[in-house]
N, CA, C and O atoms as a MOPAC input file, in Angstrom:
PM7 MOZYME 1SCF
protein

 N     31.14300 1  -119.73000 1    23.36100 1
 C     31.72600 1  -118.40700 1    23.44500 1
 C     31.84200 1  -117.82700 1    22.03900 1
 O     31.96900 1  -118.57300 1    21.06900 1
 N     31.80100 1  -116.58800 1    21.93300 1
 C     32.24100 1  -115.65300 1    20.74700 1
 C     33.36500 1  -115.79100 1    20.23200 1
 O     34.45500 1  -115.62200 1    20.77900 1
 N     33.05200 1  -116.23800 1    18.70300 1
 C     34.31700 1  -116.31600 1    18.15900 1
 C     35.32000 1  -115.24900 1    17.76300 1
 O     36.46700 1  -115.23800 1    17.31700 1
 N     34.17300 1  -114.13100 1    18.20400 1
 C     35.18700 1  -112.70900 1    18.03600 1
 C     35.72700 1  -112.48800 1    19.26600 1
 O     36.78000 1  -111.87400 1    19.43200 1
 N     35.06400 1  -112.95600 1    20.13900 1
 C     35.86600 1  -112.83000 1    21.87600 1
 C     37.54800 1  -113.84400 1    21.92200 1
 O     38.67600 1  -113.51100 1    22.28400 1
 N     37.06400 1  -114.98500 1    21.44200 1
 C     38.37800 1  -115.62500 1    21.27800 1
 C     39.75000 1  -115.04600 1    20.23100 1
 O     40.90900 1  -115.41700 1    20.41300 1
 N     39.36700 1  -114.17900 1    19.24700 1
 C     40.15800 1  -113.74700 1    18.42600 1
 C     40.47600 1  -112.72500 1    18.71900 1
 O     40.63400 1  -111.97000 1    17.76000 1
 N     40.76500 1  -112.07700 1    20.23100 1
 C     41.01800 1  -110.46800 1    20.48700 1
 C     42.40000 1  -110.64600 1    20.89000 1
 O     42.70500 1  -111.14200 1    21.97500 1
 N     43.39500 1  -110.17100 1    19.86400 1
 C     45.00100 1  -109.86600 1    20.12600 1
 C     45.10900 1  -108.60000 1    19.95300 1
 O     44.39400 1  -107.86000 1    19.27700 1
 N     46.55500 1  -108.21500 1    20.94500 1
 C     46.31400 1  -107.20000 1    20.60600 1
 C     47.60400 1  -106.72600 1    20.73400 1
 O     47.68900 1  -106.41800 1    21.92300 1
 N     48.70400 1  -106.47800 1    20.17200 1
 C     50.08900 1  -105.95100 1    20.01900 1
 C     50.38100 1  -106.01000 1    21.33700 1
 O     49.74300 1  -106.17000 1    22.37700 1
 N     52.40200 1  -105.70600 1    20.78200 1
 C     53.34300 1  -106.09800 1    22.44300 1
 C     52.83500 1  -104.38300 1    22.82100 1
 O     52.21700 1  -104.20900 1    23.87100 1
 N     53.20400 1  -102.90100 1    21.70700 1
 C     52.39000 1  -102.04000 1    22.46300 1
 C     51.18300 1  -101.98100 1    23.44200 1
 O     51.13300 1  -101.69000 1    24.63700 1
 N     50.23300 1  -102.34800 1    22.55500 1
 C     48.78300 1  -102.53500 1    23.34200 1
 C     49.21700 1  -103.03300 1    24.43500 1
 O     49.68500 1  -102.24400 1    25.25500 1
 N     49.20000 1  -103.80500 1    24.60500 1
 C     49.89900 1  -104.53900 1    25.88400 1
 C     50.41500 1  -104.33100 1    27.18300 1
 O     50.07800 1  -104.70700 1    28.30500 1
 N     51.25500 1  -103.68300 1    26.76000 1
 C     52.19200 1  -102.46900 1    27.13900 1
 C     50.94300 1  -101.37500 1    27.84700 1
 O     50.61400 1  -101.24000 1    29.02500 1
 N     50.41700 1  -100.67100 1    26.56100 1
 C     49.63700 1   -99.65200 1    27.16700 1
 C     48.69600 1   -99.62600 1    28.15200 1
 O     48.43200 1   -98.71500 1    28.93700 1
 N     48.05700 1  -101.06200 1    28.00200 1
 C     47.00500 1  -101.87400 1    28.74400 1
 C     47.35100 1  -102.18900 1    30.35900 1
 O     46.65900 1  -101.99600 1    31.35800 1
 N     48.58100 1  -102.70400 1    30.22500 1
 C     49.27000 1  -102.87700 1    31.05100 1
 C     49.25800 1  -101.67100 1    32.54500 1
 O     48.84100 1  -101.72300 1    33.70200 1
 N     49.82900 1  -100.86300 1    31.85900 1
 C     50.07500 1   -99.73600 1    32.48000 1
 C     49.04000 1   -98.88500 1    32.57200 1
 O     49.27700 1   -97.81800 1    33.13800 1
 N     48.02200 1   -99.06200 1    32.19100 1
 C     46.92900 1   -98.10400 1    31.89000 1
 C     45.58500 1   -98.74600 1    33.50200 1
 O     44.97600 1   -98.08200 1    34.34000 1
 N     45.64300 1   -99.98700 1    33.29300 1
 C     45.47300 1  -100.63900 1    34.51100 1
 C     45.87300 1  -101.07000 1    35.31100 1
 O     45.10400 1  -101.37100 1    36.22400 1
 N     46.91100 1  -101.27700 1    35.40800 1
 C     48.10900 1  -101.63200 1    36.22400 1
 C     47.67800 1  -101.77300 1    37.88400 1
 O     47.59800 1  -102.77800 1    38.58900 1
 N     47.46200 1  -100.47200 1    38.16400 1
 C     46.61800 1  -100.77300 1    39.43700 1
 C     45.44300 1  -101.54000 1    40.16100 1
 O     45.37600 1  -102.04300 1    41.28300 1
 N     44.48700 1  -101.44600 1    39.05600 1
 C     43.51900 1  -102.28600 1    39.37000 1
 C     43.61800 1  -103.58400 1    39.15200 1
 O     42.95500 1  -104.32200 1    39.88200 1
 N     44.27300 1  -104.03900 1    38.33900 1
 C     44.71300 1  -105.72000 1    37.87700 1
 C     45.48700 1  -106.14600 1    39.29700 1
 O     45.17800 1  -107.09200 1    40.02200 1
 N     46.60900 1  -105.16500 1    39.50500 1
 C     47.43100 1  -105.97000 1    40.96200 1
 C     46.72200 1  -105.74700 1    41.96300 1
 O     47.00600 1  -106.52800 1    42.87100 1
 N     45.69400 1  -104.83100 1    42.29300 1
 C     44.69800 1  -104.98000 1    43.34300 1
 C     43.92300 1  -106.55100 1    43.70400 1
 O     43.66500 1  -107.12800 1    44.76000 1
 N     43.71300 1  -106.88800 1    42.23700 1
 C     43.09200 1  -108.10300 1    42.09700 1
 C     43.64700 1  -109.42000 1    42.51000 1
 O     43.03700 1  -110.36800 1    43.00400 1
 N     45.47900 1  -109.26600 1    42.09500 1
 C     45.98800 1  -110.45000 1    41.63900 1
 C     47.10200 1  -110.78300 1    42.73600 1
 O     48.02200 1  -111.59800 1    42.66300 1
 N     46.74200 1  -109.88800 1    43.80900 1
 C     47.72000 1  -109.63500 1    44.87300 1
 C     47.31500 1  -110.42300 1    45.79700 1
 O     46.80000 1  -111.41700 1    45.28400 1
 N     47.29700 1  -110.46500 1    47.28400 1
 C     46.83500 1  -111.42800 1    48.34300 1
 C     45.58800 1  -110.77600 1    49.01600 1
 O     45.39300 1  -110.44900 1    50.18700 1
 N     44.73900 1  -110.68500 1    47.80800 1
 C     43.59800 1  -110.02300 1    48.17700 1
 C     42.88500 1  -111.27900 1    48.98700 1
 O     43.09200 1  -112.47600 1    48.78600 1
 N     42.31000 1  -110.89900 1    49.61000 1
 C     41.14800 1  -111.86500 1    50.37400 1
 C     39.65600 1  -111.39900 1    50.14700 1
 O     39.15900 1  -110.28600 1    50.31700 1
 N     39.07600 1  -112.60500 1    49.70200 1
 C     37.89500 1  -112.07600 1    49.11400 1
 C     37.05500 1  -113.41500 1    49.23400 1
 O     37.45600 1  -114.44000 1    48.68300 1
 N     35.98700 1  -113.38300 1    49.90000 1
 C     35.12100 1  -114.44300 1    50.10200 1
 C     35.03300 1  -115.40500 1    48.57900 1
 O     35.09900 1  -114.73400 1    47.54900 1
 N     34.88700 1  -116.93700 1    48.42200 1
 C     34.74200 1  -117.53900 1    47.15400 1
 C     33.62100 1  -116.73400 1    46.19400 1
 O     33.70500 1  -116.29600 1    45.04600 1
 N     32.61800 1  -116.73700 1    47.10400 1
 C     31.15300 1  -116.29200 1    46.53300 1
 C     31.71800 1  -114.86400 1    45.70000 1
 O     31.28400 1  -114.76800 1    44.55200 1
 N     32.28800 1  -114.17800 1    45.98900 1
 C     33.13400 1  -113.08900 1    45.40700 1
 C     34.03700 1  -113.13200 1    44.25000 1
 O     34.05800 1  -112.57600 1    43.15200 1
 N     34.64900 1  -113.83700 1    44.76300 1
 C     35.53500 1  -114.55300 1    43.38700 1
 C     34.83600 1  -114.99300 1    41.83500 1
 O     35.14500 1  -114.83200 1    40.65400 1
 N     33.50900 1  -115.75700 1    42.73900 1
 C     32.80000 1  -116.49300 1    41.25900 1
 C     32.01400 1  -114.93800 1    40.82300 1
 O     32.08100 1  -114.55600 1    39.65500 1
 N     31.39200 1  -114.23600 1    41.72100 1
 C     30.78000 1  -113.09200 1    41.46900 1
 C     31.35500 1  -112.12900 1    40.28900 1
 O     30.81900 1  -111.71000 1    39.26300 1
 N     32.85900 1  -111.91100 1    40.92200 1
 C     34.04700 1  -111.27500 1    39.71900 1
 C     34.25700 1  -111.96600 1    38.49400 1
 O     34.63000 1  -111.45700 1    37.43800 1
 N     33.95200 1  -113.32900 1    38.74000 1
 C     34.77600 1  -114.32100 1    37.15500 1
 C     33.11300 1  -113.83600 1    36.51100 1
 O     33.28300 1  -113.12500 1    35.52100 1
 N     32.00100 1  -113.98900 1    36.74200 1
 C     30.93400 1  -113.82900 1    35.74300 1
 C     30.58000 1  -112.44900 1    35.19200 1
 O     30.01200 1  -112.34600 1    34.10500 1
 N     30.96200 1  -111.21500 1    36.04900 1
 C     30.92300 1  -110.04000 1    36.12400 1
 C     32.02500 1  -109.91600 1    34.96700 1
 O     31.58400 1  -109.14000 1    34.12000 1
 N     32.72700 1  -110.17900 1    34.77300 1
 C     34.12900 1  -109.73700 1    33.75100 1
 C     33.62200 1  -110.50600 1    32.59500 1
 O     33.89800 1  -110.05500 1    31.48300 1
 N     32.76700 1  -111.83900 1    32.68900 1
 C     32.26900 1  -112.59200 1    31.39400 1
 C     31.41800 1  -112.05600 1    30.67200 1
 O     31.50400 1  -111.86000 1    29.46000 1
 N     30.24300 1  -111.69700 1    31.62900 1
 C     29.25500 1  -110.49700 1    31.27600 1
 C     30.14100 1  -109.39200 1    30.06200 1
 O     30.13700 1  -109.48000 1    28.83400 1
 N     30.67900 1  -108.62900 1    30.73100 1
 C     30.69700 1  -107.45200 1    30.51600 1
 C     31.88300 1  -107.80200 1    28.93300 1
 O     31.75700 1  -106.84500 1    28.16800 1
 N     32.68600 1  -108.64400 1    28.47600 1
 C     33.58000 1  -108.92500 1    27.73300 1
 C     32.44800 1  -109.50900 1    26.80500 1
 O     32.76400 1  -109.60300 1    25.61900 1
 N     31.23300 1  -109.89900 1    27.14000 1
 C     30.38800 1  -110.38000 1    25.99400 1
 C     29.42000 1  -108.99600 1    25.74900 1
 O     28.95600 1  -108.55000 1    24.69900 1
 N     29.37100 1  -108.78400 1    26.34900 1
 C     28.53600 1  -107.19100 1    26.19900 1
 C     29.16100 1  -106.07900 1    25.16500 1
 O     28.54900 1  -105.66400 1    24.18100 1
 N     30.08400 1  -105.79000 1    25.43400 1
 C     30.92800 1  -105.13800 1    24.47800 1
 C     30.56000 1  -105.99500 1    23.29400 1
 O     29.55600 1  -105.71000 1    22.64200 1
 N     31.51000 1  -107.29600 1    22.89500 1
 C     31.06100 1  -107.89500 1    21.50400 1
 C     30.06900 1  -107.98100 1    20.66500 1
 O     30.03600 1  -107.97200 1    19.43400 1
 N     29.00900 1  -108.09200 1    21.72000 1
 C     27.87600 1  -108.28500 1    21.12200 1
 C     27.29400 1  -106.94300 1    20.70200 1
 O     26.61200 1  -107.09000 1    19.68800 1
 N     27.33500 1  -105.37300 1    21.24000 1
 C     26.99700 1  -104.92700 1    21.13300 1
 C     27.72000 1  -103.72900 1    20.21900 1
 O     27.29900 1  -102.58800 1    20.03100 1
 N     29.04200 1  -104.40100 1    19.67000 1
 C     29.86900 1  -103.68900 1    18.57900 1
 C     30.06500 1  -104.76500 1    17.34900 1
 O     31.08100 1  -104.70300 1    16.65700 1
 N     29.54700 1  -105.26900 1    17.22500 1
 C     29.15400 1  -106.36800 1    16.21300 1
 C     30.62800 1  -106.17100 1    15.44700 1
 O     30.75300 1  -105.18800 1    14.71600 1
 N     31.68700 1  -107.05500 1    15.60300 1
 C     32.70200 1  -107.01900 1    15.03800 1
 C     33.49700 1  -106.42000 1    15.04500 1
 O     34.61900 1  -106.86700 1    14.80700 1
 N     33.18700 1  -104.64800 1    15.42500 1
 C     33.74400 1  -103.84300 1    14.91800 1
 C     34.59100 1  -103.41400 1    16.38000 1
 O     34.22700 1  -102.53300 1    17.15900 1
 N     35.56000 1  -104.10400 1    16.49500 1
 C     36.27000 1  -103.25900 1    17.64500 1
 C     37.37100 1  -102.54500 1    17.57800 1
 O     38.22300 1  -103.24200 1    17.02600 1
 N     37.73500 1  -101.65400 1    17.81700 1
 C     38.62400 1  -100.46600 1    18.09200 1
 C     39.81300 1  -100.96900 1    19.34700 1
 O     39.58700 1  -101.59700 1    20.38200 1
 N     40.90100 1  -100.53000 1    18.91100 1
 C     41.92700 1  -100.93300 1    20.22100 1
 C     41.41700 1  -100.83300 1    21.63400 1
 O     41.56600 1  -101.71400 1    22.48100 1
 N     40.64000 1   -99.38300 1    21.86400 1
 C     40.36600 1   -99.40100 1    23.03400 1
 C     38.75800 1  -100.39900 1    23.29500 1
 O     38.20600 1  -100.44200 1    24.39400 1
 N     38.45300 1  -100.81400 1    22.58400 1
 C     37.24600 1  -101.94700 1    22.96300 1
 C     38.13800 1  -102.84000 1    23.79400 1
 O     38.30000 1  -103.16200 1    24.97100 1
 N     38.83800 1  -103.17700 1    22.09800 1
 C     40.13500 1  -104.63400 1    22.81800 1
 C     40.52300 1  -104.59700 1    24.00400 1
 O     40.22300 1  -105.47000 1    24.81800 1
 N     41.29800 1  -103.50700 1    24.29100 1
 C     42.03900 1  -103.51100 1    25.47700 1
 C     40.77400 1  -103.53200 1    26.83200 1
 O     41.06800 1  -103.71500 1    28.01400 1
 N     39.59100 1  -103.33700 1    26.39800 1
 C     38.77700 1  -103.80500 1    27.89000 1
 C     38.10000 1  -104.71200 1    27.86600 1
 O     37.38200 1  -104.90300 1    28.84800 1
 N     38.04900 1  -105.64500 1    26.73000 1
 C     38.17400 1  -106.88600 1    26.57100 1
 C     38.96000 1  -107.98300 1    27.36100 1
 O     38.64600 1  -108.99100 1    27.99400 1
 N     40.47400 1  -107.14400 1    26.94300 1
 C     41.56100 1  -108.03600 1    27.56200 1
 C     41.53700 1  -107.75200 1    29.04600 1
 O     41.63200 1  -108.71800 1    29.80200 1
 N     41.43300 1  -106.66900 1    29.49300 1
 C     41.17700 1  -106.10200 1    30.83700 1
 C     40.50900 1  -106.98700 1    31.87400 1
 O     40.85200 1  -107.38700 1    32.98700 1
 N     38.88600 1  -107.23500 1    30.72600 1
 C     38.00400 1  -108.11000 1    32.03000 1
 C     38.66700 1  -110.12100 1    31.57000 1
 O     38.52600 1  -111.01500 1    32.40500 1
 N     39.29600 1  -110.37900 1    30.21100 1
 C     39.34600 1  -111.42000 1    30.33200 1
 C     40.45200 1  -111.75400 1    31.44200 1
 O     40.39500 1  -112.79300 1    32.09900 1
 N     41.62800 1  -110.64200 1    31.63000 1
 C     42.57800 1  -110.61900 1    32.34100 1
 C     42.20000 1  -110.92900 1    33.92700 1
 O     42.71800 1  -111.70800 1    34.72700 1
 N     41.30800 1  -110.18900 1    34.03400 1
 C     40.44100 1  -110.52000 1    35.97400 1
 C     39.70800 1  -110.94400 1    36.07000 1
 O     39.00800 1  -110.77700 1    37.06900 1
 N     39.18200 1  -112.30800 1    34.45900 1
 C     38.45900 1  -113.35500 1    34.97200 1
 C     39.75400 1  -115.16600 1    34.97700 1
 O     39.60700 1  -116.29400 1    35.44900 1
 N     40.66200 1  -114.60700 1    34.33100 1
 C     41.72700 1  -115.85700 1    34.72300 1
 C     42.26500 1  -115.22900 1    35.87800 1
 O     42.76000 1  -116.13200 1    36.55200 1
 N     42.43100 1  -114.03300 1    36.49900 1
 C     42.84400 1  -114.17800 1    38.09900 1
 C     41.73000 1  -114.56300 1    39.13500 1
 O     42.14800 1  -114.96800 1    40.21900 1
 N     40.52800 1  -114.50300 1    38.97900 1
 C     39.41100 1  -114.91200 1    39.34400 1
 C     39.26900 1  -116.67200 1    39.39200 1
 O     38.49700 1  -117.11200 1    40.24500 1
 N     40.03900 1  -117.73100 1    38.44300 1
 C     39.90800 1  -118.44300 1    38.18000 1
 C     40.81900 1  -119.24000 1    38.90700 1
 O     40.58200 1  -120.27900 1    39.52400 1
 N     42.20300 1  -118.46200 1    38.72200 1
 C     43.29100 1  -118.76600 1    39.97900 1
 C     42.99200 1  -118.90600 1    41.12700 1
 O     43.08600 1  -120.00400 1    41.67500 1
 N     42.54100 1  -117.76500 1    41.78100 1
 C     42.37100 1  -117.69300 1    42.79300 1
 C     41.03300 1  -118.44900 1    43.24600 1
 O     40.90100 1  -118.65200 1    44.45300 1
 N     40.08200 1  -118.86000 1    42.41200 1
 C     39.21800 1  -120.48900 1    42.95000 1
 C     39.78800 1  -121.85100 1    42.71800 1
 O     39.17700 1  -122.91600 1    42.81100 1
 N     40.59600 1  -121.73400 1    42.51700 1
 C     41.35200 1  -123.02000 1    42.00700 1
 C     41.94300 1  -122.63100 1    43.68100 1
 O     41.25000 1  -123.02300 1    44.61900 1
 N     42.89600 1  -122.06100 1    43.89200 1
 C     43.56500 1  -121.69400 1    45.12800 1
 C     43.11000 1  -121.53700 1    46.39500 1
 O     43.73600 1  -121.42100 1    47.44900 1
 N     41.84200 1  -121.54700 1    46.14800 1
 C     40.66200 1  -121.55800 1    47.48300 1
 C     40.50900 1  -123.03800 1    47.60900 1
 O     40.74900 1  -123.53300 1    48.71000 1
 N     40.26300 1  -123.55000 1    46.95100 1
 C     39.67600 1  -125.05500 1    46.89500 1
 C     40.67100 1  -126.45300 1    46.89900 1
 O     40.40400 1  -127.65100 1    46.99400 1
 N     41.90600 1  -125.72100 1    46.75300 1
 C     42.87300 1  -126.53300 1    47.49300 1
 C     43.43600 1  -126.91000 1    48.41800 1
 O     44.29800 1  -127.78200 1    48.30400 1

């Protein structure tokens, strides 16, 4: 993985803003959604994709709002991850 992907923090604001800025679509996700496995893994690579896409294609240089959709898709690929862990138990 990208060592600039692993180094994306981003303030208790950001956070905050991020938070609320998606808010909806994250608890859509993280709620008692039912969603076939094949779906689940579909979403965890789809959010990997796209969090390496950005990096790679801003070579270092990210801006809060990169970050924050960074954190966005890394955010609904650990609920993605939960919720196969939670299938398979």
């Amino acid at each position: 993985m990208n060592k600039v992907l692993k180094k994306v923090e981003l303030s208790d604001m950001h956070k905050d803003c991020l938070r609320d800025f998606l808010k909806v679509e994250v608890s859509a996700y993280s709620g008692e959604m039912k969603m076939p496995v094949y779906q689940w893994q579909d979403l965890q690579e789809h959010c990997k994709r796209e969090a390496q896409k950005i990096v790679d294609f801003h070579h270092n240089k990210l801006n809060d709002n990169l970050k924050s959709w960074i954190a966005y898709y890394k955010t609904l690929e650990r609920i993605c991850k939960f919720k196969l862990r939670k299938v398979a138990q």
